mmCIF file of N, CA and C in Angstrom:
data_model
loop_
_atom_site.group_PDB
_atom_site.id
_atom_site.type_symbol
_atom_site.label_atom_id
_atom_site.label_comp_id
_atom_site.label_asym_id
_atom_site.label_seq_id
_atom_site.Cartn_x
_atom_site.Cartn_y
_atom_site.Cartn_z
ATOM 1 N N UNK A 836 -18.596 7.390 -5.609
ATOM 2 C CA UNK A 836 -18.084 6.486 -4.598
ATOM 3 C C UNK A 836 -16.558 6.538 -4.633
ATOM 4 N N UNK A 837 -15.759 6.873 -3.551
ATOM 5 C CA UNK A 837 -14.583 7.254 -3.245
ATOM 6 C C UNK A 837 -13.838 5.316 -3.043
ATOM 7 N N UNK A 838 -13.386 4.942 -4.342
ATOM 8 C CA UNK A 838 -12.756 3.122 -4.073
ATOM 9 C C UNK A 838 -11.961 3.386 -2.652
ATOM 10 N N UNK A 839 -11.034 4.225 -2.187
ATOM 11 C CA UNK A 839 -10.107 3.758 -0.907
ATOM 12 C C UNK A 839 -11.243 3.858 0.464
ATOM 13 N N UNK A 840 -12.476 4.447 0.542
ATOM 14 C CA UNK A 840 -13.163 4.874 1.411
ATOM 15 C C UNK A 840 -14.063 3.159 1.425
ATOM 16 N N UNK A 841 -14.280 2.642 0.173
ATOM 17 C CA UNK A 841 -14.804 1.818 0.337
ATOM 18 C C UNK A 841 -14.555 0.534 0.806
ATOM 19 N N UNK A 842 -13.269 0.504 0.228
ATOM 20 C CA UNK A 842 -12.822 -0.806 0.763
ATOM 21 C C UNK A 842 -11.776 -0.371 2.243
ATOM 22 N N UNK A 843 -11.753 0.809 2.668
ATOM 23 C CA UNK A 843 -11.725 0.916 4.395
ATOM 24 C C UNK A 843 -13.100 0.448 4.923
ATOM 25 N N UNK A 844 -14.084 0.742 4.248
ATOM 26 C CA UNK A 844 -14.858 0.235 5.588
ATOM 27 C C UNK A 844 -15.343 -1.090 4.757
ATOM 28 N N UNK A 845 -14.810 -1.732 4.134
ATOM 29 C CA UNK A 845 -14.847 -3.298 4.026
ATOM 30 C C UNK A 845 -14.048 -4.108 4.897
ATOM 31 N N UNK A 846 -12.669 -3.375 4.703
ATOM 32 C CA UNK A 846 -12.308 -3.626 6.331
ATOM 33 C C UNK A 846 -12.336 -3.561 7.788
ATOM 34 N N UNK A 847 -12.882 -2.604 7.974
ATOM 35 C CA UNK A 847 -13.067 -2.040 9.004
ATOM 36 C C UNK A 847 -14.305 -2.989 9.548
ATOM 37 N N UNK A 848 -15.418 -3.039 8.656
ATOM 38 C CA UNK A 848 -16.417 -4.131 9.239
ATOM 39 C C UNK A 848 -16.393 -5.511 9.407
ATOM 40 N N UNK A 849 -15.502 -6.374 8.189
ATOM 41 C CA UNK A 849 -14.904 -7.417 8.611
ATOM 42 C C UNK A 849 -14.195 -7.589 10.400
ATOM 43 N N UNK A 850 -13.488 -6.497 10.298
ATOM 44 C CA UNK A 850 -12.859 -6.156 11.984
ATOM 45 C C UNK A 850 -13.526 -6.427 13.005
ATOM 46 N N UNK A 851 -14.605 -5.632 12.689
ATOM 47 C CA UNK A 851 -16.020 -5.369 13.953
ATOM 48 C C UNK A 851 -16.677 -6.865 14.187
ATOM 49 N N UNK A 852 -17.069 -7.086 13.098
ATOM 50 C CA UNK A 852 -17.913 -8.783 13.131
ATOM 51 C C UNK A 852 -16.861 -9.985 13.174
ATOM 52 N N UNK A 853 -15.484 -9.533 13.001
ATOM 53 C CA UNK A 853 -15.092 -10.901 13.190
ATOM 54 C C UNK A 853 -14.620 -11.693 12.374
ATOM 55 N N UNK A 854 -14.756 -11.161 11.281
ATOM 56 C CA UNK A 854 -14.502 -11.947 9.940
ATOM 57 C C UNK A 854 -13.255 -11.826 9.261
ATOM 58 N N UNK A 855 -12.601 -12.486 8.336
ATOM 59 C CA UNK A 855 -11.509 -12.076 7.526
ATOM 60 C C UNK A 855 -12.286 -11.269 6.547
ATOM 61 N N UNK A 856 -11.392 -10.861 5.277
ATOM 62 C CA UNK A 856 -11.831 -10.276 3.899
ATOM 63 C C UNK A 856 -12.167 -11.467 2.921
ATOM 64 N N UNK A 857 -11.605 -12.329 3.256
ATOM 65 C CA UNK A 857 -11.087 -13.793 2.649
ATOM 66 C C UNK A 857 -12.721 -14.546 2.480
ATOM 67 N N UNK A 858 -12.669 -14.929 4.148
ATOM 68 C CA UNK A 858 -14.364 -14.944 4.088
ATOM 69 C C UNK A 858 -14.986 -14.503 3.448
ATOM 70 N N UNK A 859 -15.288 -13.224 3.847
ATOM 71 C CA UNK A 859 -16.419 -12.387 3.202
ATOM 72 C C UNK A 859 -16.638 -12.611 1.890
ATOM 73 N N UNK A 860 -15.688 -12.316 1.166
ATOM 74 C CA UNK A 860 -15.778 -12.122 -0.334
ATOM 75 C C UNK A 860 -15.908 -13.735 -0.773
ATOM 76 N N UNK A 861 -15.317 -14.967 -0.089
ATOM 77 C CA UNK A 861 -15.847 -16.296 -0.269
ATOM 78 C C UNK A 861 -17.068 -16.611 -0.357
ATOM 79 N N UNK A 862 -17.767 -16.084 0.958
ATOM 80 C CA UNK A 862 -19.552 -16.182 0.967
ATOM 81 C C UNK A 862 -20.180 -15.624 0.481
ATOM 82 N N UNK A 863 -19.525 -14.046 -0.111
ATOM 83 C CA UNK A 863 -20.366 -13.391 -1.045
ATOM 84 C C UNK A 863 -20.562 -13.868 -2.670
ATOM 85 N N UNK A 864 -19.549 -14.905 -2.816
ATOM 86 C CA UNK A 864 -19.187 -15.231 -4.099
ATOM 87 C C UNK A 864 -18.715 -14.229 -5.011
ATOM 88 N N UNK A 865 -17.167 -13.682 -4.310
ATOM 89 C CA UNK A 865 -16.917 -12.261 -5.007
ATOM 90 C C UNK A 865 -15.540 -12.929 -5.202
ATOM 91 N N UNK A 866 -14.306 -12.644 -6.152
ATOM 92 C CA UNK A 866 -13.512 -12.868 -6.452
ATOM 93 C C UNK A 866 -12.257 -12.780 -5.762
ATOM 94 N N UNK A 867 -10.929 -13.114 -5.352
ATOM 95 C CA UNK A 867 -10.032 -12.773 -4.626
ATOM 96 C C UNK A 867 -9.479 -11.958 -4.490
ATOM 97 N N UNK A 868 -9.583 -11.094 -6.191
ATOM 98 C CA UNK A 868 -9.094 -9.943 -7.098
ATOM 99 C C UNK A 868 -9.736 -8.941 -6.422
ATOM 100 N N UNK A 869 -10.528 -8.984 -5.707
ATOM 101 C CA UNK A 869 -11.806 -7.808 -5.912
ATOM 102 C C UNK A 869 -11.318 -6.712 -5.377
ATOM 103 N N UNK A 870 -10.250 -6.897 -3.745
ATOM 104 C CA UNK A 870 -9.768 -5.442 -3.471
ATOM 105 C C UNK A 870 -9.150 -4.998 -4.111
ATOM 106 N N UNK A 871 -8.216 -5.741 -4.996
ATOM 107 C CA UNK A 871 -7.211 -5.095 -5.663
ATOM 108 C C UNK A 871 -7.703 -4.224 -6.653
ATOM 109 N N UNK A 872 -8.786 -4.773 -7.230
ATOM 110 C CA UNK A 872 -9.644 -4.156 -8.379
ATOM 111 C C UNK A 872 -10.017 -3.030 -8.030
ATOM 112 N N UNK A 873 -10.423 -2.485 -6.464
ATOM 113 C CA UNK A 873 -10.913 -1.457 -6.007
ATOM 114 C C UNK A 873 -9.579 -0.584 -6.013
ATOM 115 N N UNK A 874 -8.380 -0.974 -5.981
ATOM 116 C CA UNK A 874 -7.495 -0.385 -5.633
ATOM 117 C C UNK A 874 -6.772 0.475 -7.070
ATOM 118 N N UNK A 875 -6.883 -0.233 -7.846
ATOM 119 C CA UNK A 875 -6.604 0.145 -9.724
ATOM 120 C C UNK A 875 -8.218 1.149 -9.975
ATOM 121 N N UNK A 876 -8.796 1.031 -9.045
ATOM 122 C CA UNK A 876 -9.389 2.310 -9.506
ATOM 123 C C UNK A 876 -11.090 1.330 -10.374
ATOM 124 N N UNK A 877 -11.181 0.161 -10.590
ATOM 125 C CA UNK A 877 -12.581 -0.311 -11.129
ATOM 126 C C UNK A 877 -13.826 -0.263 -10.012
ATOM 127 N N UNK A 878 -15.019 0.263 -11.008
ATOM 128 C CA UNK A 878 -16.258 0.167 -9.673
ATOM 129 C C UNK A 878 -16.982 -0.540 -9.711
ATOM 130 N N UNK A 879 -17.159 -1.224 -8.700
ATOM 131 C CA UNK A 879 -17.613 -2.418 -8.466
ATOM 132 C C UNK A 879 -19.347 -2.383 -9.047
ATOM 133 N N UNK A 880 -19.724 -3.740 -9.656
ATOM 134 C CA UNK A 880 -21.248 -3.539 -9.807
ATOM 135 C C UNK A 880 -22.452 -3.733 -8.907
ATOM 136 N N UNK A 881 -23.260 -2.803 -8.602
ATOM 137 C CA UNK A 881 -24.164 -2.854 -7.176
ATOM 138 C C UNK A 881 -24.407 -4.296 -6.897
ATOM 139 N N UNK A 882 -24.583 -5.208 -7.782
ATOM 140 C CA UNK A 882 -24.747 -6.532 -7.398
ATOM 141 C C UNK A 882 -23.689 -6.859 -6.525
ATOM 142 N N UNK A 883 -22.272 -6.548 -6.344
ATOM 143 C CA UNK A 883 -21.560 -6.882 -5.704
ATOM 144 C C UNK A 883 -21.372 -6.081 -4.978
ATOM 145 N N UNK A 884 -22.004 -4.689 -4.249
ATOM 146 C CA UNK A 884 -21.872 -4.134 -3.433
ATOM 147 C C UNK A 884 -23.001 -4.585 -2.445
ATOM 148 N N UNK A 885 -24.000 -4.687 -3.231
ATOM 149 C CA UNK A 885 -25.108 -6.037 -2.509
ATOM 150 C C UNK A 885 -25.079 -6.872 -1.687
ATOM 151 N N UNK A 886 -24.070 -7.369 -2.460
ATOM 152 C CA UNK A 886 -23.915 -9.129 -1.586
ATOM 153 C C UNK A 886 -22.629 -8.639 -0.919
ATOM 154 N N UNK A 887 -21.760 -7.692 -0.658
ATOM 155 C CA UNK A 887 -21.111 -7.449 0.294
ATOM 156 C C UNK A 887 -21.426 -6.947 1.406
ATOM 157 N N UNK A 888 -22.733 -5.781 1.321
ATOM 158 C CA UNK A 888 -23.578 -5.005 2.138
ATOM 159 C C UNK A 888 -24.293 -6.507 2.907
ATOM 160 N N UNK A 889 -25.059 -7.529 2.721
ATOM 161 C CA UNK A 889 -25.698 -8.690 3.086
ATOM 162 C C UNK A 889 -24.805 -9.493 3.969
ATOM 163 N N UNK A 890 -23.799 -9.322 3.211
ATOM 164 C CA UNK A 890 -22.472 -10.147 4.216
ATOM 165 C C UNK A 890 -21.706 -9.827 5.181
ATOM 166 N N UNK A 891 -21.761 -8.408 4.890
ATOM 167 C CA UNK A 891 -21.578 -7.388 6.446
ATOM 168 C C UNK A 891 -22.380 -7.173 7.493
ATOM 169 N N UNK A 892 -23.398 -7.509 6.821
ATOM 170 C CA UNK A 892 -24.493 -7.187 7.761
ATOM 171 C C UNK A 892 -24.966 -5.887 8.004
ATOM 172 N N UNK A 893 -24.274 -4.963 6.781
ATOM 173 C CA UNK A 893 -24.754 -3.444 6.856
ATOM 174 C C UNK A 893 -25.433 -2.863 5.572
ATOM 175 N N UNK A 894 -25.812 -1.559 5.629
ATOM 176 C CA UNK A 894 -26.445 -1.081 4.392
ATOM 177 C C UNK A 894 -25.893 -0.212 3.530
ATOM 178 N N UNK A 895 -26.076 -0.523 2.115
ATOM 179 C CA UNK A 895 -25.232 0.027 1.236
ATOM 180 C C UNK A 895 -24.530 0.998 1.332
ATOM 181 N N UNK A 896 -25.570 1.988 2.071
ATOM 182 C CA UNK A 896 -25.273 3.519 2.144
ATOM 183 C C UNK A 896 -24.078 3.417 2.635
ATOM 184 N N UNK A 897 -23.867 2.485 4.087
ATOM 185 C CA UNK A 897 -22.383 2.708 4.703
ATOM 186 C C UNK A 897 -21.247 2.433 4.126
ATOM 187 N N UNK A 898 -21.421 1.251 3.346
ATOM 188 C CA UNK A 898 -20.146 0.637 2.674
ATOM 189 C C UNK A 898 -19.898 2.030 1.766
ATOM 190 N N UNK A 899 -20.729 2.459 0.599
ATOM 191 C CA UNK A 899 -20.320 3.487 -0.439
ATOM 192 C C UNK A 899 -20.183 5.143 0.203
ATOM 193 N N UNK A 900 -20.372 5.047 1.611
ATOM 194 C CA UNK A 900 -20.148 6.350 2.444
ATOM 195 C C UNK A 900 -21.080 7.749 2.302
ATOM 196 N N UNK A 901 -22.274 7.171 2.624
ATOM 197 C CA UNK A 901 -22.956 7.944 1.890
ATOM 198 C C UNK A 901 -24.146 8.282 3.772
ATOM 199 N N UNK A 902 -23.369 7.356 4.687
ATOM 200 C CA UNK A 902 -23.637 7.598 5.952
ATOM 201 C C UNK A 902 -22.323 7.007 6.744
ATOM 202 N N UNK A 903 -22.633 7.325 8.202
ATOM 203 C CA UNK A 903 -21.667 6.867 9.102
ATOM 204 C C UNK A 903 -21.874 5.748 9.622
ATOM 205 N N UNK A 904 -23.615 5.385 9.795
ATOM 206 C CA UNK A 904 -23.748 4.528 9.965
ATOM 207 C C UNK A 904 -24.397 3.307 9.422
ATOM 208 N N UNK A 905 -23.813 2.091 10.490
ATOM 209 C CA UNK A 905 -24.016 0.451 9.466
ATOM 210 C C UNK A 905 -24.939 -0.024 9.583
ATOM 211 N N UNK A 906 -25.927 0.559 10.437
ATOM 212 C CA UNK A 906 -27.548 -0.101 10.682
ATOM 213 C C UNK A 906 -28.247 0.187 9.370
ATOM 214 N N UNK A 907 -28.522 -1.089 9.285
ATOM 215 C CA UNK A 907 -29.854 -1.073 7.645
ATOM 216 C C UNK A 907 -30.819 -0.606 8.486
ATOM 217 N N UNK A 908 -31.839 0.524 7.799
ATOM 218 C CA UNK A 908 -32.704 1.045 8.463
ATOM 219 C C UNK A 908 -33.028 2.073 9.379
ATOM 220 N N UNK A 909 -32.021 2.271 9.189
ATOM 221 C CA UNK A 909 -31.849 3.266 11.056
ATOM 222 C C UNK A 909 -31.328 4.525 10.257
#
């Protein structure tokens, strides 16, 4: 998992739906630290790629880039 790829499209989907980062990571119950953490290079634990994927409203695969697209299921 490429950290700058990931937390682009953490942003990028916040964008789309509307949301801050602020939010997100509030309702996910994820820390304030957390981009920065992505940014120093730490990888996040699937539990928290989880509840970010849930809070985006997309599927893992997209957030960790492993597709283009954000439809769970599709």
């Amino acid at each position: 998992m490429n950290n700058i790829q990931f937390a682009q499209r953490i942003k990028d989907r916040c964008k789309e739906k509307g949301y801050t980062i602020s939010e997100v990571l509030a309702n996910s119950q994820i820390t304030r630290n957390f981009m920065y953490s992505l940014k120093i290079g730490q990888v996040p634990s699937i539990d928290i790629v989880e509840r970010l994927a849930n809070g985006l409203d997309c599927s893992i695969d997209y957030l960790i880039g492993r597709t283009d697209n954000p439809n769970i299921n599709n």
